[in-house]
Amino acid sequence: MSAPFQTDRRAFMTATSSAFAALIASGCSTGPRVAASATNGAGYGPLVPDPAGLLDLPAGFSYRVISRLGDAMDDGLTVPDRGDGMGCFDLGNGEIALVRNHELHPGTDPGGELASGYGRGPDGKVFPGGTTNVVLDAESLEVKRQFRSLAGTMRNCSGGITPWNSWITCEEPGSRALALAKEHGYAFEVPADAPGMVDPVPLKAMGRFNHEAACVDPVTGMVYMTEDQDDGLVYRFIPNVNGELAKGGKLQALALEKGFADASNRDGAWKTGDLYMVRWIDLDDVEAPDDDLRKRGAAAGATTFSRGEGMHMGERELFFCCTSGGQAGYGQIFRLRPGRTRVPDTLDLYFESTGPEQFNYGDNLCVAPNSHLVVCEDQYTDVVDNHLRGIDRQGRPYDLARLDRQTELAGACFSPDGKTMFVNAYSPTVTLAITGPWAS
């Protein structure tokens, strides 16, 4: 294996302070209470058990329930289940909006009869996947209205916010569904200020695959995406028109220049901080009716990643999580620094968990206002004990929250003013607003 690219990073590119990774996870029935062992002085202190038995938080922090499964919505439907990825937006006029994914597959309850949507099953019913918008008073966090904003899609897992105030919601149908449902496996766009159901336009030029998350470089308008497969790729979409994704563009896959073909790092050869130059491989036939886009990309030299999950843009750098990567198999976080027009893009292994007490199967991820990461933990055991974990700018992990339910936490995101973090308990869906002494 070639040595990682070495240069003076400060001269190489201007980069902000790094990120912190935090995990957030699952709950439905009470799980075993274990001592928080990742906290090492880097975070907000030890977790305090919640008397209500829902979410443990550090001293000084509190939560409130914003929306939950079965709540009546303004369109006559009810809040559906399986709340997953989510973004928060400033609407102006003292309002903010959450756009929330629902990872529903055909046959699950959509929260009422859907009159329209992208896809229908053999029974003629609109597929239940999609998004809901929750509009809040920016100060009081009171719900002013909530409604379905996208329907007819399949297993909307994660996505990402755009600089033009929309949410990219991504379908993750699974390999079997991709083989059977040729019109699914796409990304869609939902404006934060949508008044109701949007026209469901699949962004086909952005590829058909097991989509997970997306993020947009605010300078170039390029969209970066992860793929939830054991041999998934990391993609870059270059739009024909910045900010108008439906007008098409070019899809590419990430490859490491003189680096690894497989980034899972089972042998531990990739050390934390090792930096590699990136090149991008053009892809064709991106609608991939045979679900072979990643295989063709890898054959052309693209690097594979072990289940790419959450992805989020920081300041001139973006972070993404690989759920089952790493020598210990508990997960990794990578940092991609777009070089834009001046220098090559680079990728480094930002954090790799060595044990479940640090980071156990990270899923959704966001960058906090203090440039830490917040990652949603999604464990794969019969009994789960999911947390929000933190990794500070020095790469030190710490506990941020613990969910006392047998389900995952998902969709962690911050309000535009940085005072509130929103997060979903996946199933039964509960959307929470967490306030406290957040570091800025």
Coordinates of C-alpha atoms in Angstrom, one line a residue:
M1 CA 0.0 0.0 0.0
S2 CA 1.3 3.4 -0.9
A3 CA 2.0 5.9 1.8
P4 CA -0.8 8.5 2.4
F5 CA -0.4 11.9 0.8
Q6 CA 1.7 14.1 3.0
T7 CA 1.9 17.9 2.9
D8 CA 1.4 20.8 5.1
R9 CA -2.3 20.8 5.6
R10 CA -2.5 24.5 6.5
A11 CA -0.7 25.4 3.3
F12 CA -2.6 22.7 1.4
M13 CA -6.0 24.2 2.1
T14 CA -7.8 26.4 4.6
A15 CA -9.8 24.2 6.9
T16 CA -11.8 24.9 9.9
S17 CA -11.6 23.1 13.2
S18 CA -12.7 19.6 12.7
A19 CA -15.8 17.8 13.7
F20 CA -17.2 15.8 16.5
A21 CA -19.0 12.5 16.1
A22 CA -22.0 11.8 18.2
L23 CA -24.2 8.8 18.1
I24 CA -27.9 8.6 18.7
A25 CA -30.0 5.4 18.7
S26 CA -33.0 3.1 19.2
G27 CA -35.9 2.6 21.6
C28 CA -39.3 1.1 22.0
S29 CA -39.2 -0.9 25.2
T30 CA -36.8 -0.3 28.1
G31 CA -33.3 -1.6 27.5
P32 CA -30.6 -2.4 30.0
R33 CA -29.0 0.6 31.6
V34 CA -25.2 0.6 31.3
A35 CA -22.7 3.1 32.5
A36 CA -21.8 5.7 30.0
S37 CA -18.1 5.0 29.3
A38 CA -17.2 7.2 26.3
T39 CA -17.3 10.4 28.3
N40 CA -13.7 11.5 29.1
G41 CA -14.0 15.2 29.8
A42 CA -14.5 16.2 26.2
G43 CA -18.3 16.7 26.3
Y44 CA -21.0 17.9 28.6
G45 CA -20.6 15.6 31.5
P46 CA -22.2 12.3 32.6
L47 CA -25.8 11.5 31.6
V48 CA -28.6 11.9 34.1
P49 CA -31.3 9.2 34.0
D50 CA -34.6 10.6 32.7
P51 CA -37.4 10.1 35.2
A52 CA -39.8 9.6 32.3
G53 CA -37.6 6.8 31.0
L54 CA -37.2 8.2 27.5
L55 CA -34.0 10.1 26.9
D56 CA -31.0 10.5 29.3
L57 CA -29.2 13.8 28.9
P58 CA -26.3 15.7 30.7
A59 CA -27.2 18.0 33.6
G60 CA -28.6 21.3 32.3
F61 CA -30.2 19.8 29.2
S62 CA -33.9 19.0 28.7
Y63 CA -36.2 17.8 25.9
R64 CA -39.8 18.2 24.9
V65 CA -41.9 16.2 22.5
I66 CA -42.7 18.1 19.4
S67 CA -44.6 15.5 17.4
R68 CA -45.4 11.8 17.7
L69 CA -46.9 8.8 15.9
G70 CA -50.6 9.1 15.5
D71 CA -50.9 12.9 16.1
A72 CA -53.5 14.5 13.9
M73 CA -52.0 16.6 11.2
D74 CA -53.6 19.6 9.4
D75 CA -54.2 17.7 6.1
G76 CA -56.5 15.1 7.8
L77 CA -53.8 12.5 8.0
T78 CA -51.9 11.4 11.1
V79 CA -48.1 11.4 11.8
P80 CA -46.8 8.1 10.3
D81 CA -44.2 5.9 11.8
R82 CA -40.4 5.3 11.3
G83 CA -39.2 8.9 11.5
D84 CA -35.7 8.8 10.1
G85 CA -33.5 11.5 8.5
M86 CA -34.5 15.1 9.1
G87 CA -33.4 18.7 8.4
C88 CA -34.3 22.1 10.0
F89 CA -34.8 25.3 8.0
D90 CA -35.5 29.0 8.7
L91 CA -38.7 30.0 7.0
G92 CA -38.6 33.7 8.1
N93 CA -41.5 35.4 9.9
G94 CA -40.5 33.8 13.1
E95 CA -41.0 30.2 11.8
I96 CA -38.7 27.2 11.3
A97 CA -39.6 24.0 9.6
L98 CA -38.5 20.4 10.1
V99 CA -38.7 18.1 7.0
R100 CA -38.8 14.6 8.3
N101 CA -38.3 11.3 6.4
H102 CA -40.5 8.2 7.0
E103 CA -38.8 4.9 6.2
L104 CA -42.0 3.1 5.2
H105 CA -42.1 0.2 2.8
P106 CA -45.2 -1.0 0.9
G107 CA -47.7 -2.5 3.3
T108 CA -46.9 -0.3 6.3
D109 CA -49.4 2.2 7.6
P110 CA -49.1 5.6 5.9
G111 CA -51.1 7.5 8.5
G112 CA -54.3 7.6 6.5
E113 CA -55.4 7.2 2.9
L114 CA -53.0 8.9 0.5
A115 CA -54.7 10.5 -2.5
S116 CA -51.6 11.0 -4.6
G117 CA -48.0 10.2 -4.8
Y118 CA -45.1 8.9 -6.9
G119 CA -45.6 5.2 -6.9
R120 CA -48.5 2.7 -6.4
G121 CA -48.6 -1.0 -5.6
P122 CA -50.6 -3.7 -7.5
D123 CA -53.5 -2.9 -5.2
G124 CA -53.6 0.7 -6.6
K125 CA -52.6 2.2 -3.2
V126 CA -50.0 4.9 -3.0
F127 CA -46.8 3.7 -1.5
P128 CA -46.5 5.0 2.1
G129 CA -42.9 6.3 2.1
G130 CA -42.2 10.0 2.0
T131 CA -41.8 13.1 4.2
T132 CA -43.8 15.2 6.6
N133 CA -43.2 18.9 7.2
V134 CA -43.5 20.3 10.8
V135 CA -43.7 24.1 11.1
L136 CA -42.7 25.5 14.4
D137 CA -42.7 28.9 16.1
A138 CA -38.9 29.7 16.2
E139 CA -39.0 30.9 19.8
S140 CA -41.6 28.8 21.6
L141 CA -41.1 25.7 19.4
E142 CA -44.9 25.4 19.4
V143 CA -46.2 23.3 16.4
K144 CA -48.1 25.7 14.1
R145 CA -48.9 23.1 11.4
Q146 CA -47.7 19.7 10.1
F147 CA -48.6 17.8 7.0
R148 CA -47.5 15.2 4.4
S149 CA -45.2 16.8 1.9
L150 CA -44.2 13.7 -0.2
A151 CA -45.8 10.3 -0.7
G152 CA -45.5 7.3 -3.0
T153 CA -41.8 6.7 -2.3
M154 CA -40.1 3.7 -0.8
R155 CA -38.2 3.7 2.5
N156 CA -37.1 7.3 2.8
C157 CA -34.0 6.8 5.0
S158 CA -31.8 9.9 5.2
G159 CA -31.0 12.8 2.9
G160 CA -29.6 16.3 3.4
I161 CA -30.4 20.0 3.4
T162 CA -29.6 22.3 0.5
P163 CA -28.4 26.0 0.6
W164 CA -31.6 26.9 -1.3
N165 CA -33.8 25.7 1.6
S166 CA -34.9 22.3 0.5
W167 CA -34.5 18.8 1.7
I168 CA -33.1 16.0 -0.5
T169 CA -34.9 12.9 0.6
C170 CA -33.4 9.6 -0.4
E171 CA -35.0 6.2 -1.1
E172 CA -33.2 3.1 0.3
P173 CA -35.4 0.3 -1.1
G174 CA -33.0 -2.5 -0.3
S175 CA -31.4 -4.9 -2.9
R176 CA -34.5 -7.0 -3.3
A177 CA -36.8 -4.0 -4.0
L178 CA -34.2 -2.5 -6.4
A179 CA -34.4 -5.7 -8.4
L180 CA -38.2 -5.6 -8.5
A181 CA -39.2 -2.0 -8.4
K182 CA -37.3 -0.4 -11.2
E183 CA -38.8 3.1 -10.6
H184 CA -37.5 3.3 -7.1
G185 CA -34.1 4.0 -5.6
Y186 CA -33.9 7.7 -6.3
A187 CA -33.5 11.0 -4.5
F188 CA -36.4 13.6 -4.5
E189 CA -36.5 17.2 -3.4
V190 CA -38.9 18.8 -0.9
P191 CA -38.9 22.6 -0.4
A192 CA -38.9 23.6 3.3
D193 CA -41.7 26.1 2.6
A194 CA -44.0 23.6 0.8
P195 CA -47.6 24.3 1.7
G196 CA -48.6 20.7 1.2
M197 CA -47.9 17.7 -1.0
V198 CA -45.2 18.4 -3.6
D199 CA -44.9 17.1 -7.1
P200 CA -42.8 13.9 -6.7
V201 CA -40.0 14.3 -9.3
P202 CA -37.3 11.6 -9.1
L203 CA -33.8 13.1 -9.6
K204 CA -32.8 10.3 -12.0
A205 CA -29.5 11.9 -13.0
M206 CA -28.4 11.6 -9.4
G207 CA -28.4 7.8 -9.7
R208 CA -30.5 4.8 -8.8
F209 CA -29.1 2.9 -5.9
N210 CA -29.6 2.2 -2.2
H211 CA -29.4 5.9 -1.3
E212 CA -28.6 6.9 2.2
A213 CA -27.6 10.5 2.9
A214 CA -26.7 13.6 0.8
C215 CA -25.0 17.0 1.4
V216 CA -24.4 20.0 -0.8
D217 CA -21.2 22.1 -1.1
P218 CA -22.7 25.6 -0.8
V219 CA -19.9 27.0 -3.0
T220 CA -20.0 24.7 -6.0
G221 CA -23.6 23.3 -5.6
M222 CA -22.2 19.7 -6.0
V223 CA -24.1 17.0 -4.1
Y224 CA -22.2 14.3 -2.3
M225 CA -24.1 11.0 -1.5
T226 CA -23.5 7.8 0.5
E227 CA -24.8 4.3 -0.4
D228 CA -25.9 1.8 2.2
Q229 CA -24.3 -1.4 1.0
D230 CA -21.4 -3.5 2.2
D231 CA -19.6 -2.6 -1.0
G232 CA -21.2 0.8 -1.4
L233 CA -19.6 3.9 -3.1
V234 CA -19.4 7.6 -2.3
Y235 CA -20.9 9.6 -5.1
R236 CA -20.6 13.2 -6.3
F237 CA -23.3 14.9 -8.5
I238 CA -22.3 17.9 -10.6
P239 CA -25.5 19.7 -11.6
N240 CA -25.9 21.3 -14.9
V241 CA -27.4 24.3 -13.1
N242 CA -26.4 25.1 -9.6
G243 CA -29.4 24.8 -7.3
E244 CA -31.6 23.2 -10.0
L245 CA -31.1 19.5 -9.5
A246 CA -34.0 18.4 -11.7
K247 CA -32.1 19.8 -14.8
G248 CA -29.6 17.0 -14.7
G249 CA -25.9 16.7 -14.4
K250 CA -23.0 14.3 -14.1
L251 CA -22.6 11.5 -11.6
Q252 CA -19.2 10.4 -10.4
A253 CA -17.7 8.0 -7.8
L254 CA -14.9 8.6 -5.4
A255 CA -11.5 6.9 -5.9
L256 CA -8.4 7.2 -3.8
E257 CA -5.3 8.2 -5.7
K258 CA -2.6 5.7 -4.7
G259 CA -4.8 4.6 -1.8
F260 CA -7.2 1.8 -0.8
A261 CA -9.6 0.0 -3.1
D262 CA -11.6 -1.0 0.0
A263 CA -11.9 1.5 2.8
S264 CA -13.3 -0.9 5.4
N265 CA -9.9 -1.1 6.9
R266 CA -10.2 -4.6 8.3
D267 CA -6.4 -4.9 8.5
G268 CA -6.0 -1.5 10.3
A269 CA -3.6 -0.2 7.6
W270 CA -5.4 3.1 7.3
K271 CA -4.4 5.1 10.4
T272 CA -6.5 7.9 11.8
G273 CA -5.4 11.2 10.2
D274 CA -3.8 9.5 7.2
L275 CA -4.6 11.7 4.2
Y276 CA -5.1 10.6 0.6
M277 CA -5.8 12.5 -2.6
V278 CA -9.1 11.8 -4.3
R279 CA -10.0 11.5 -7.9
W280 CA -13.5 11.2 -9.4
I281 CA -14.6 8.6 -11.9
D282 CA -17.4 9.4 -14.4
L283 CA -20.3 7.0 -14.3
D284 CA -22.7 6.1 -17.1
D285 CA -26.1 4.4 -17.2
V286 CA -26.8 5.9 -13.8
E287 CA -30.4 4.7 -13.6
A288 CA -28.9 1.2 -13.3
P289 CA -31.9 -1.1 -13.9
D290 CA -29.8 -4.1 -12.8
D291 CA -28.7 -2.4 -9.6
D292 CA -25.1 -2.6 -10.7
L293 CA -24.0 1.0 -10.4
R294 CA -21.6 0.4 -7.5
K295 CA -20.2 -2.8 -9.1
R296 CA -19.4 -1.0 -12.4
G297 CA -17.9 1.9 -10.4
A298 CA -15.7 -0.3 -8.4
A299 CA -14.6 -2.1 -11.6
A300 CA -13.5 1.3 -13.0
G301 CA -11.4 2.0 -9.9
A302 CA -13.8 3.5 -7.3
T303 CA -13.2 2.9 -3.6
T304 CA -15.8 0.8 -1.8
F305 CA -17.0 1.7 1.7
S306 CA -18.6 -0.5 4.4
R307 CA -22.2 0.8 4.5
G308 CA -22.1 4.5 4.0
E309 CA -24.6 6.2 6.2
G310 CA -25.0 9.8 7.5
M311 CA -23.3 12.7 5.7
H312 CA -23.2 16.4 6.6
M313 CA -21.4 19.5 5.4
G314 CA -19.2 21.5 7.8
E315 CA -17.0 24.5 7.0
R316 CA -15.2 23.6 3.8
E317 CA -15.3 19.9 4.7
L318 CA -17.9 17.2 4.9
F319 CA -18.1 14.1 7.1
F320 CA -19.7 10.7 6.5
C321 CA -20.2 7.6 8.6
C322 CA -19.7 4.0 7.6
T323 CA -21.8 1.9 9.9
S324 CA -19.8 -1.4 10.0
G325 CA -16.4 -0.3 8.9
G326 CA -13.1 -0.4 10.8
Q327 CA -10.8 -3.1 12.2
A328 CA -13.2 -3.8 15.1
G329 CA -16.3 -3.5 12.9
Y330 CA -18.0 -0.8 15.1
G331 CA -17.9 2.0 12.5
Q332 CA -15.8 4.8 11.0
I333 CA -16.1 8.5 10.2
F334 CA -14.3 9.9 7.2
R335 CA -13.6 13.6 6.4
L336 CA -13.7 14.7 2.7
R337 CA -12.3 18.1 2.0
P338 CA -13.3 19.4 -1.5
G339 CA -10.4 21.2 -3.1
R340 CA -12.7 23.0 -5.5
T341 CA -10.8 24.6 -8.2
R342 CA -7.4 25.2 -6.6
V343 CA -6.2 21.9 -5.1
P344 CA -7.2 18.2 -5.2
D345 CA -9.9 16.8 -2.9
T346 CA -8.6 14.8 0.0
L347 CA -10.0 12.1 2.3
D348 CA -8.9 11.1 5.7
L349 CA -10.0 8.6 8.3
Y350 CA -11.3 11.0 11.0
F351 CA -12.4 8.5 13.6
E352 CA -12.6 4.8 14.0
S353 CA -14.3 3.1 16.9
T354 CA -12.2 0.5 18.8
G355 CA -15.1 -0.7 21.0
P356 CA -18.9 -0.3 21.5
E357 CA -18.4 2.1 24.4
Q358 CA -16.9 4.7 22.0
F359 CA -19.2 4.3 19.0
N360 CA -21.4 1.4 18.0
Y361 CA -22.8 1.4 14.5
G362 CA -23.2 5.1 13.7
D363 CA -26.0 6.0 11.3
N364 CA -27.3 9.5 10.7
L365 CA -24.7 12.3 11.3
C366 CA -24.7 16.1 11.5
V367 CA -22.2 18.8 12.3
A368 CA -23.0 20.8 15.4
P369 CA -22.6 24.6 15.7
N370 CA -19.3 24.1 17.5
S371 CA -18.1 22.0 14.6
H372 CA -18.5 18.7 16.5
L373 CA -20.3 15.9 14.8
V374 CA -23.5 14.3 16.1
V375 CA -24.0 10.7 14.9
C376 CA -27.0 8.5 15.4
E377 CA -26.2 5.1 16.7
D378 CA -28.1 2.1 15.3
Q379 CA -26.9 -1.1 17.0
Y380 CA -27.5 -4.6 15.4
T381 CA -28.2 -6.7 18.5
D382 CA -31.3 -8.3 19.9
V383 CA -31.3 -5.8 22.7
V384 CA -30.0 -2.3 21.9
D385 CA -28.7 0.5 24.1
N386 CA -28.4 3.3 21.6
H387 CA -26.7 6.7 22.4
L388 CA -25.9 10.0 20.9
R389 CA -22.1 10.0 21.1
G390 CA -19.8 12.9 20.6
I391 CA -16.4 13.3 19.2
D392 CA -14.8 16.6 19.8
R393 CA -12.3 18.5 17.6
Q394 CA -9.4 16.6 19.1
G395 CA -11.1 13.3 18.2
R396 CA -12.2 12.4 21.7
P397 CA -15.5 10.5 22.0
Y398 CA -18.1 11.3 24.7
D399 CA -21.7 10.5 25.6
L400 CA -24.3 13.1 24.6
A401 CA -27.6 11.2 25.1
R402 CA -29.0 7.8 25.7
L403 CA -32.4 6.5 24.4
D404 CA -34.2 4.2 26.8
R405 CA -36.2 2.5 24.1
Q406 CA -35.6 -0.4 21.8
T407 CA -35.3 1.6 18.6
E408 CA -32.8 3.9 17.0
L409 CA -32.5 7.7 17.2
A410 CA -32.3 9.4 13.8
G411 CA -32.3 12.7 12.0
A412 CA -30.3 14.8 14.5
C413 CA -30.2 18.4 13.3
F414 CA -29.9 21.8 14.8
S415 CA -32.1 24.9 14.6
P416 CA -30.7 27.7 12.5
D417 CA -29.8 29.7 15.7
G418 CA -28.0 26.7 17.1
K419 CA -30.0 26.7 20.3
T420 CA -32.0 23.5 19.8
M421 CA -31.2 20.0 18.5
F422 CA -34.0 18.0 17.0
V423 CA -34.0 14.2 16.8
N424 CA -36.4 11.4 16.1
A425 CA -36.9 8.2 18.0
Y426 CA -37.5 6.0 15.0
S427 CA -40.4 3.7 16.0
P428 CA -42.8 4.5 17.4
T429 CA -41.9 7.9 16.0
V430 CA -41.3 10.6 18.5
T431 CA -39.7 13.9 17.4
L432 CA -37.9 15.7 20.3
A433 CA -36.4 19.1 20.7
I434 CA -33.4 19.2 23.0
T435 CA -32.3 22.5 24.6
G436 CA -29.5 23.3 27.0
P437 CA -26.0 24.9 27.3
W438 CA -24.9 24.0 23.7
A439 CA -21.3 25.1 23.0
S440 CA -21.2 27.6 20.1

